[in-house]
């Protein structure tokens, strides 16, 4: 496009300029002939009509000079024997010019006492003029071609400057299509292309976030559902295999477990959508009730391994409200972690710290992992998936809380949650 624009500009400039050169060179030649004729006129004496000889100046190459009398006959010099139309027009007392296909003619009258006594005729062949015109046109064409050459180089450079970042952007898009969500478009220095690249990077970033949320939802759900599903299956199998078992009680327990499974799914979905629990809403539960539910779920599994679970809330803290489902899920992660990786008695304590509830989960084990990477996904001693603590911290952050390791020996995790006031009717 740049080359076509340059070509149009050169043509629009060169064609008129070529016509101007042609007209200018012909005008110069006519002017030169007129000067030659005037120089000859001053050599013609008043006795010219009486037959006085005329000494004409030396003419330029290819130029012809001739003197005609009033009878239209050539007396001296070179020219047609009988005066032509140009000489006849000059006889009226004015300079006459004529340009034909092969000749340029200028005729200048010779006057004496305000009377025309003769005419000087100067002529030349147009071939020499056309040679000069062609040489000028060749020079003009050379300049035009040079300009087009420069335009071509600039256009190629500009085209590469534009296509190179576009090719790089296409390559990046192809990598993303092949599944490489780490591919990012780099800056090119061209504002419009950089804007497209930035939009592309934002799109890939969001796409990667959506895929990451989907993968994390699947892993979080499988991690959180594994333990309650196992407990539900064991309870039902025990009720079926035990003669005289209370099936009604087993059914109630199974219903409670299924409700807890539903709450687990809801909580994991809420975390995947980054929706925080609304303060004071139906999700708020008394922390004492949350601890009782956790004790019912984990007393049996710990007792099977010969370990104790103790719950010790400080006086006046049991009625304080916390996000019930979030607290249950985090406590399950911490108690499961203590069950799998800890030793001895597991203690859960509650403290009130000026508007914040602190839940401490402590066992008699010793931390063997690097505390700096403890809450990173995939960090494990080889006996787990490495998801639980990272998931618990994310849930705590979604509830405007915080989960930290407060001691490595004995291993103690502390969950800080803003309490939502006291739950009426809750056990103290």
Short mmCIF file of C-alpha atoms in Angstrom, two decimals:
data_model
loop_
_atom_site.label_atom_id
_atom_site.label_comp_id
_atom_site.label_asym_id
_atom_site.label_seq_id
_atom_site.Cartn_x
_atom_site.Cartn_y
_atom_site.Cartn_z
CA UNK A 1 0.00 0.00 0.00
CA UNK A 2 2.84 2.38 0.79
CA UNK A 3 4.48 1.53 -2.55
CA UNK A 4 1.24 2.13 -4.47
CA UNK A 5 0.77 5.44 -2.67
CA UNK A 6 4.34 6.46 -3.54
CA UNK A 7 3.80 5.40 -7.19
CA UNK A 8 0.63 7.47 -7.48
CA UNK A 9 2.40 10.47 -5.92
CA UNK A 10 5.36 10.14 -8.30
CA UNK A 11 3.09 9.84 -11.35
CA UNK A 12 0.99 12.83 -10.29
CA UNK A 13 4.17 14.86 -9.86
CA UNK A 14 6.26 13.54 -12.76
CA UNK A 15 3.68 13.79 -15.57
CA UNK A 16 2.92 17.52 -15.08
CA UNK A 17 6.62 18.18 -14.55
CA UNK A 18 7.47 16.39 -17.82
CA UNK A 19 4.93 18.54 -19.67
CA UNK A 20 6.39 21.66 -18.07
CA UNK A 21 9.90 20.60 -19.13
CA UNK A 22 8.71 20.09 -22.72
CA UNK A 23 6.95 23.46 -22.89
CA UNK A 24 9.88 25.21 -21.22
CA UNK A 25 12.51 23.84 -23.62
CA UNK A 26 10.44 24.76 -26.68
CA UNK A 27 9.87 28.25 -25.24
CA UNK A 28 13.63 28.59 -24.60
CA UNK A 29 14.35 27.59 -28.19
CA UNK A 30 11.86 30.12 -29.58
CA UNK A 31 13.39 32.78 -27.37
CA UNK A 32 16.87 31.89 -28.65
CA UNK A 33 15.70 32.12 -32.26
CA UNK A 34 14.10 35.48 -31.58
CA UNK A 35 17.37 36.79 -30.11
CA UNK A 36 19.27 35.52 -33.16
CA UNK A 37 16.76 37.21 -35.47
CA UNK A 38 16.99 40.50 -33.56
CA UNK A 39 20.78 40.35 -33.74
CA UNK A 40 20.43 39.96 -37.51
CA UNK A 41 17.92 42.82 -37.79
CA UNK A 42 20.45 45.37 -36.50
CA UNK A 43 22.81 44.27 -39.33
CA UNK A 44 20.26 45.17 -42.01
CA UNK A 45 20.85 48.80 -43.24
CA UNK A 46 18.14 51.15 -44.51
CA UNK A 47 19.59 50.76 -48.03
CA UNK A 48 18.57 47.10 -47.91
CA UNK A 49 15.69 47.74 -50.30
CA UNK A 50 18.10 49.36 -52.78
CA UNK A 51 20.22 46.23 -52.91
CA UNK A 52 22.76 46.91 -50.16
CA UNK A 53 24.50 43.69 -49.05
CA UNK A 54 23.64 42.17 -45.64
CA UNK A 55 26.21 40.50 -43.41
CA UNK A 56 24.27 38.10 -41.19
CA UNK A 57 25.83 36.92 -37.88
CA UNK A 58 26.98 33.34 -37.59
CA UNK A 59 24.01 31.19 -36.62
CA UNK A 60 24.07 28.45 -34.00
CA UNK A 61 24.29 24.83 -35.09
CA UNK A 62 21.11 23.68 -36.82
CA UNK A 63 19.79 27.28 -36.92
CA UNK A 64 19.03 28.99 -40.25
CA UNK A 65 18.88 32.77 -40.89
CA UNK A 66 17.42 34.46 -43.96
CA UNK A 67 16.41 37.99 -44.99
CA UNK A 68 13.29 38.60 -47.11
CA UNK A 69 12.19 41.74 -48.91
CA UNK A 70 8.67 43.05 -49.22
CA UNK A 71 8.20 41.01 -52.36
CA UNK A 72 8.50 37.91 -50.22
CA UNK A 73 11.74 36.77 -51.89
CA UNK A 74 14.82 35.45 -50.10
CA UNK A 75 17.72 37.86 -50.65
CA UNK A 76 20.38 36.64 -48.26
CA UNK A 77 20.86 33.67 -45.96
CA UNK A 78 19.09 30.35 -45.86
CA UNK A 79 15.40 29.57 -46.02
CA UNK A 80 12.61 28.89 -48.48
CA UNK A 81 12.90 30.86 -51.73
CA UNK A 82 9.44 32.33 -51.28
CA UNK A 83 8.37 33.69 -47.90
CA UNK A 84 6.13 31.41 -45.88
CA UNK A 85 3.12 32.37 -43.75
CA UNK A 86 5.26 33.25 -40.73
CA UNK A 87 7.31 35.80 -42.72
CA UNK A 88 4.13 37.28 -44.19
CA UNK A 89 2.64 37.78 -40.69
CA UNK A 90 5.86 39.51 -39.54
CA UNK A 91 5.57 41.91 -42.46
CA UNK A 92 2.66 43.52 -40.61
CA UNK A 93 5.15 44.86 -38.10
CA UNK A 94 4.97 42.23 -35.32
CA UNK A 95 7.21 39.32 -34.38
CA UNK A 96 5.66 36.07 -35.65
CA UNK A 97 6.33 32.54 -34.43
CA UNK A 98 5.37 29.17 -35.88
CA UNK A 99 6.04 25.63 -34.63
CA UNK A 100 5.35 22.64 -36.83
CA UNK A 101 6.11 18.95 -36.53
CA UNK A 102 9.69 19.36 -37.73
CA UNK A 103 10.61 23.06 -37.52
CA UNK A 104 10.42 26.13 -35.27
CA UNK A 105 10.26 29.49 -37.10
CA UNK A 106 10.57 33.04 -35.73
CA UNK A 107 10.22 36.05 -38.03
CA UNK A 108 11.19 39.63 -36.98
CA UNK A 109 10.30 42.67 -39.14
CA UNK A 110 13.01 45.10 -40.32
CA UNK A 111 11.71 48.71 -40.14
CA UNK A 112 12.94 52.05 -41.40
CA UNK A 113 11.09 55.29 -40.68
CA UNK A 114 8.19 53.29 -39.31
CA UNK A 115 7.99 51.30 -42.51
CA UNK A 116 8.69 47.56 -42.84
CA UNK A 117 11.41 47.10 -45.48
CA UNK A 118 12.12 43.42 -44.86
CA UNK A 119 11.84 40.41 -42.56
CA UNK A 120 14.54 38.33 -40.85
CA UNK A 121 13.58 34.68 -40.59
CA UNK A 122 15.28 32.34 -38.02
CA UNK A 123 14.47 28.65 -37.94
CA UNK A 124 15.75 25.42 -36.46
CA UNK A 125 14.92 21.71 -36.54
CA UNK A 126 12.82 20.43 -33.60
CA UNK A 127 14.91 17.24 -33.43
CA UNK A 128 17.62 18.90 -31.33
CA UNK A 129 14.99 20.28 -28.93
CA UNK A 130 13.43 16.85 -28.60
CA UNK A 131 16.86 15.41 -27.77
CA UNK A 132 17.20 17.85 -24.87
CA UNK A 133 13.64 17.08 -23.81
CA UNK A 134 14.30 13.33 -23.84
CA UNK A 135 17.48 13.79 -21.80
CA UNK A 136 15.53 15.85 -19.24
CA UNK A 137 12.78 13.22 -19.17
CA UNK A 138 15.37 10.47 -18.61
CA UNK A 139 16.81 12.42 -15.69
CA UNK A 140 13.28 12.90 -14.33
CA UNK A 141 12.57 9.17 -14.75
CA UNK A 142 15.81 8.31 -12.93
CA UNK A 143 14.82 10.55 -10.03
CA UNK A 144 11.31 9.03 -9.99
CA UNK A 145 12.70 5.47 -10.01
CA UNK A 146 15.11 6.39 -7.22
CA UNK A 147 12.19 7.75 -5.21
CA UNK A 148 10.22 4.55 -5.85
CA UNK A 149 13.24 2.48 -4.82
CA UNK A 150 13.52 4.38 -1.56
CA UNK A 151 9.75 4.01 -1.07
CA UNK A 152 10.06 0.26 -1.70
CA UNK A 153 12.81 -0.09 0.92
CA UNK A 154 10.85 1.95 3.44
CA UNK A 155 7.67 -0.01 2.66
CA UNK A 156 9.43 -3.36 3.10
CA UNK A 157 10.95 -2.22 6.38
CA UNK A 158 7.62 -0.91 7.61
CA UNK A 159 5.84 -4.07 6.48
CA UNK A 160 8.31 -6.23 8.39
CA UNK A 161 7.94 -3.96 11.42
CA UNK A 162 4.19 -4.58 11.28
CA UNK A 163 4.15 -8.26 10.34
CA UNK A 164 6.86 -9.41 12.76
CA UNK A 165 4.84 -8.66 15.94
CA UNK A 166 1.70 -10.02 14.28
CA UNK A 167 3.50 -13.26 13.45
CA UNK A 168 4.76 -13.43 17.04
CA UNK A 169 1.20 -12.87 18.30
CA UNK A 170 -0.06 -15.63 15.99
CA UNK A 171 2.65 -17.97 17.31
CA UNK A 172 1.64 -17.18 20.89
CA UNK A 173 -2.01 -17.83 20.07
CA UNK A 174 -1.04 -21.17 18.49
CA UNK A 175 0.82 -22.15 21.67
CA UNK A 176 -2.27 -21.33 23.74
CA UNK A 177 -4.38 -23.39 21.33
CA UNK A 178 -1.98 -26.31 21.89
CA UNK A 179 -2.53 -26.04 25.65
CA UNK A 180 0.39 -23.85 26.78
CA UNK A 181 -1.42 -21.34 28.99
CA UNK A 182 1.90 -19.81 30.09
CA UNK A 183 2.48 -18.30 26.62
CA UNK A 184 2.21 -14.50 26.66
CA UNK A 185 2.45 -11.86 23.93
CA UNK A 186 5.41 -9.50 24.27
CA UNK A 187 5.46 -5.75 23.65
CA UNK A 188 6.33 -4.68 20.11
CA UNK A 189 6.42 -0.90 20.41
CA UNK A 190 3.37 -0.50 18.13
CA UNK A 191 0.50 0.79 20.24
CA UNK A 192 -2.33 -0.90 18.32
CA UNK A 193 -0.64 -4.32 18.21
CA UNK A 194 0.41 -4.02 21.86
CA UNK A 195 -3.22 -3.34 22.76
CA UNK A 196 -4.27 -6.54 20.96
CA UNK A 197 -1.45 -8.42 22.72
CA UNK A 198 -2.51 -7.08 26.13
CA UNK A 199 -6.11 -8.12 25.46
CA UNK A 200 -4.87 -11.55 24.38
CA UNK A 201 -2.81 -11.88 27.58
CA UNK A 202 -5.81 -10.88 29.71
CA UNK A 203 -7.96 -13.44 27.92
CA UNK A 204 -5.37 -16.20 28.48
CA UNK A 205 -4.97 -15.15 32.11
CA UNK A 206 -8.70 -15.39 32.71
CA UNK A 207 -8.93 -18.64 30.81
CA UNK A 208 -6.09 -20.06 32.89
CA UNK A 209 -7.84 -18.88 36.04
CA UNK A 210 -11.09 -20.58 35.03
CA UNK A 211 -9.32 -23.84 34.25
CA UNK A 212 -7.35 -23.60 37.48
CA UNK A 213 -10.58 -23.07 39.43
CA UNK A 214 -12.13 -26.10 37.76
CA UNK A 215 -9.15 -28.31 38.53
CA UNK A 216 -8.97 -27.04 42.11
CA UNK A 217 -12.69 -27.59 42.57
CA UNK A 218 -12.32 -31.21 41.50
CA UNK A 219 -9.32 -31.82 43.78
CA UNK A 220 -10.85 -29.88 46.68
CA UNK A 221 -14.13 -31.74 46.41
CA UNK A 222 -12.43 -35.14 46.24
CA UNK A 223 -10.24 -34.26 49.22
CA UNK A 224 -13.09 -33.00 51.40
CA UNK A 225 -15.57 -35.73 50.48
CA UNK A 226 -13.23 -38.67 50.98
CA UNK A 227 -13.39 -38.83 54.80
CA UNK A 228 -17.15 -38.27 55.29
CA UNK A 229 -17.97 -40.73 52.50
CA UNK A 230 -15.78 -43.34 54.18
CA UNK A 231 -17.53 -42.70 57.50
CA UNK A 232 -20.95 -42.97 55.85
CA UNK A 233 -20.06 -46.28 54.19
CA UNK A 234 -18.59 -47.75 57.38
CA UNK A 235 -21.67 -46.74 59.40
CA UNK A 236 -24.06 -48.32 56.92
CA UNK A 237 -21.96 -51.48 56.59
CA UNK A 238 -21.73 -51.82 60.37
CA UNK A 239 -25.50 -51.43 60.77
CA UNK A 240 -26.15 -54.07 58.10
CA UNK A 241 -23.61 -56.57 59.42
CA UNK A 242 -24.49 -56.25 63.13
CA UNK A 243 -27.41 -58.48 64.28
CA UNK A 244 -30.04 -56.52 66.16
CA UNK A 245 -28.54 -53.16 65.23
CA UNK A 246 -30.76 -50.09 65.56
CA UNK A 247 -31.41 -49.38 61.88
CA UNK A 248 -33.38 -46.23 62.69
CA UNK A 249 -30.40 -44.72 64.50
CA UNK A 250 -28.11 -45.80 61.66
CA UNK A 251 -30.45 -44.17 59.15
CA UNK A 252 -30.51 -40.92 61.13
CA UNK A 253 -26.72 -40.93 61.31
CA UNK A 254 -26.52 -41.62 57.56
CA UNK A 255 -28.91 -38.70 56.89
CA UNK A 256 -26.75 -36.43 59.04
CA UNK A 257 -23.67 -37.54 57.17
CA UNK A 258 -25.37 -36.93 53.81
CA UNK A 259 -26.39 -33.42 54.90
CA UNK A 260 -22.80 -32.77 55.89
CA UNK A 261 -21.70 -33.99 52.47
CA UNK A 262 -24.10 -31.51 50.87
CA UNK A 263 -22.71 -28.72 53.03
CA UNK A 264 -19.19 -29.74 52.01
CA UNK A 265 -20.08 -29.52 48.32
CA UNK A 266 -21.72 -26.11 48.84
CA UNK A 267 -18.66 -24.80 50.65
CA UNK A 268 -16.24 -26.02 48.00
CA UNK A 269 -18.44 -24.47 45.30
CA UNK A 270 -18.56 -21.18 47.19
CA UNK A 271 -14.78 -21.15 47.43
CA UNK A 272 -14.43 -21.92 43.70
CA UNK A 273 -16.70 -18.96 42.92
CA UNK A 274 -14.92 -16.73 45.46
CA UNK A 275 -18.15 -15.90 47.23
CA UNK A 276 -17.66 -15.03 50.88
CA UNK A 277 -20.29 -16.04 53.41
CA UNK A 278 -22.60 -13.21 54.32
CA UNK A 279 -22.03 -12.07 57.96
CA UNK A 280 -24.94 -12.81 60.26
CA UNK A 281 -26.69 -14.95 57.62
CA UNK A 282 -27.95 -18.49 57.99
CA UNK A 283 -24.41 -19.87 57.62
CA UNK A 284 -23.46 -18.44 61.06
CA UNK A 285 -23.27 -21.03 63.86
CA UNK A 286 -22.24 -20.92 67.50
CA UNK A 287 -18.63 -21.99 67.77
CA UNK A 288 -19.56 -24.41 70.58
CA UNK A 289 -22.00 -26.20 68.27
CA UNK A 290 -19.35 -26.34 65.53
CA UNK A 291 -16.93 -27.98 67.97
CA UNK A 292 -19.53 -30.52 69.10
CA UNK A 293 -20.16 -31.55 65.52
CA UNK A 294 -16.44 -31.87 64.86
CA UNK A 295 -16.03 -33.96 68.02
CA UNK A 296 -18.78 -36.33 66.92
CA UNK A 297 -17.15 -36.78 63.50
CA UNK A 298 -13.58 -37.32 64.71
CA UNK A 299 -13.90 -39.01 68.10
CA UNK A 300 -14.39 -42.43 66.52
CA UNK A 301 -11.54 -42.35 63.94
CA UNK A 302 -9.04 -41.12 66.56
CA UNK A 303 -10.29 -43.61 69.19
CA UNK A 304 -9.75 -46.49 66.73
CA UNK A 305 -6.04 -45.55 66.74
CA UNK A 306 -5.97 -45.31 70.55
CA UNK A 307 -5.84 -41.50 70.54
CA UNK A 308 -7.93 -38.96 72.45
CA UNK A 309 -9.73 -35.84 71.25
CA UNK A 310 -10.39 -33.07 73.79
CA UNK A 311 -12.35 -29.85 73.18
CA UNK A 312 -11.78 -26.98 75.63
CA UNK A 313 -13.50 -23.64 74.90
CA UNK A 314 -12.75 -20.73 77.21
CA UNK A 315 -15.70 -19.61 79.35
CA UNK A 316 -18.13 -17.38 77.46
CA UNK A 317 -16.83 -18.26 73.99
CA UNK A 318 -19.10 -21.17 73.05
CA UNK A 319 -21.99 -18.88 72.04
CA UNK A 320 -19.93 -16.69 69.72
CA UNK A 321 -20.99 -16.98 66.09
CA UNK A 322 -18.68 -18.07 63.27
CA UNK A 323 -19.27 -19.10 59.61
CA UNK A 324 -20.48 -22.61 60.37
CA UNK A 325 -19.76 -24.48 57.14
CA UNK A 326 -16.37 -22.81 56.64
CA UNK A 327 -15.35 -23.55 60.24
CA UNK A 328 -16.46 -27.18 59.91
CA UNK A 329 -14.45 -27.66 56.72
CA UNK A 330 -11.30 -26.08 58.13
CA UNK A 331 -11.58 -28.08 61.37
CA UNK A 332 -11.97 -31.26 59.33
CA UNK A 333 -8.77 -30.47 57.44
CA UNK A 334 -6.83 -29.72 60.63
CA UNK A 335 -8.16 -32.77 62.49
CA UNK A 336 -7.53 -35.02 59.48
CA UNK A 337 -4.00 -33.62 59.31
CA UNK A 338 -3.49 -34.33 63.03
CA UNK A 339 -4.95 -37.82 62.56
CA UNK A 340 -2.70 -38.68 59.61
CA UNK A 341 0.54 -36.93 60.52
CA UNK A 342 0.37 -36.20 64.25
CA UNK A 343 0.74 -38.22 67.46
CA UNK A 344 -0.93 -38.54 70.85
CA UNK A 345 -3.85 -36.52 72.12
CA UNK A 346 -5.46 -33.92 69.85
CA UNK A 347 -6.66 -30.78 71.65
CA UNK A 348 -8.99 -28.13 70.26
CA UNK A 349 -9.22 -24.90 72.25
CA UNK A 350 -11.16 -21.67 71.69
CA UNK A 351 -10.07 -18.19 72.70
CA UNK A 352 -11.64 -14.76 72.24
CA UNK A 353 -9.18 -12.03 71.24
CA UNK A 354 -11.05 -8.73 71.04
CA UNK A 355 -13.52 -9.38 68.24
CA UNK A 356 -11.60 -12.37 66.85
CA UNK A 357 -12.08 -16.05 67.69
CA UNK A 358 -8.92 -18.17 67.84
CA UNK A 359 -9.31 -21.94 67.37
CA UNK A 360 -6.14 -23.88 68.20
CA UNK A 361 -5.71 -27.47 66.99
CA UNK A 362 -2.74 -29.12 68.72
CA UNK A 363 -1.32 -32.64 68.78
CA UNK A 364 1.81 -34.15 70.33
CA UNK A 365 3.69 -34.52 67.05
CA UNK A 366 6.61 -32.56 65.59
CA UNK A 367 6.50 -30.72 62.28
CA UNK A 368 8.97 -32.18 59.76
CA UNK A 369 8.10 -30.00 56.75
CA UNK A 370 9.48 -26.58 55.87
CA UNK A 371 7.03 -24.07 57.44
CA UNK A 372 7.50 -21.68 54.49
CA UNK A 373 6.04 -24.22 52.04
CA UNK A 374 3.58 -25.84 54.41
CA UNK A 375 0.50 -24.20 52.87
CA UNK A 376 1.57 -24.70 49.24
CA UNK A 377 -0.44 -27.15 47.15
CA UNK A 378 1.33 -30.46 46.69
CA UNK A 379 3.43 -30.14 49.87
CA UNK A 380 3.20 -33.41 51.77
CA UNK A 381 5.27 -36.02 53.58
CA UNK A 382 4.22 -38.60 50.99
CA UNK A 383 1.18 -39.90 52.92
CA UNK A 384 -1.33 -37.39 51.54
CA UNK A 385 -2.27 -35.30 48.54
CA UNK A 386 -0.81 -32.03 49.80
CA UNK A 387 -4.12 -30.23 49.25
CA UNK A 388 -5.71 -29.97 52.70
CA UNK A 389 -3.76 -27.18 54.38
CA UNK A 390 -3.69 -25.05 51.21
CA UNK A 391 -7.46 -25.51 50.87
CA UNK A 392 -8.03 -24.67 54.55
CA UNK A 393 -6.04 -21.45 54.25
CA UNK A 394 -8.02 -20.45 51.14
CA UNK A 395 -11.30 -21.09 52.99
CA UNK A 396 -10.12 -19.03 55.95
CA UNK A 397 -9.15 -16.13 53.68
CA UNK A 398 -12.55 -16.33 51.90
CA UNK A 399 -14.21 -15.91 55.33
CA UNK A 400 -11.99 -12.90 56.18
CA UNK A 401 -9.97 -15.09 58.52
CA UNK A 402 -6.47 -16.48 58.71
CA UNK A 403 -4.86 -19.88 59.25
CA UNK A 404 -1.25 -20.16 60.46
CA UNK A 405 1.16 -22.60 62.04
CA UNK A 406 1.84 -21.17 65.50
CA UNK A 407 4.18 -23.91 66.83
CA UNK A 408 6.17 -26.70 65.27
CA UNK A 409 6.59 -28.75 68.46
CA UNK A 410 4.05 -29.73 69.55
CA UNK A 411 2.41 -29.05 66.19
CA UNK A 412 -0.22 -26.32 66.64
CA UNK A 413 -2.36 -24.62 64.00
CA UNK A 414 -4.38 -21.51 64.84
CA UNK A 415 -7.47 -20.40 62.94
CA UNK A 416 -8.50 -16.76 63.42
CA UNK A 417 -12.08 -15.83 62.48
CA UNK A 418 -14.05 -12.63 63.12
CA UNK A 419 -16.95 -13.61 65.35
CA UNK A 420 -20.46 -12.64 64.34
CA UNK A 421 -21.89 -11.89 67.80
CA UNK A 422 -23.58 -14.40 70.12
CA UNK A 423 -25.97 -17.02 68.85
CA UNK A 424 -29.17 -16.93 70.98
CA UNK A 425 -29.98 -20.21 72.67
CA UNK A 426 -26.55 -21.70 72.00
CA UNK A 427 -24.94 -23.76 74.72
CA UNK A 428 -22.32 -21.92 76.72
#
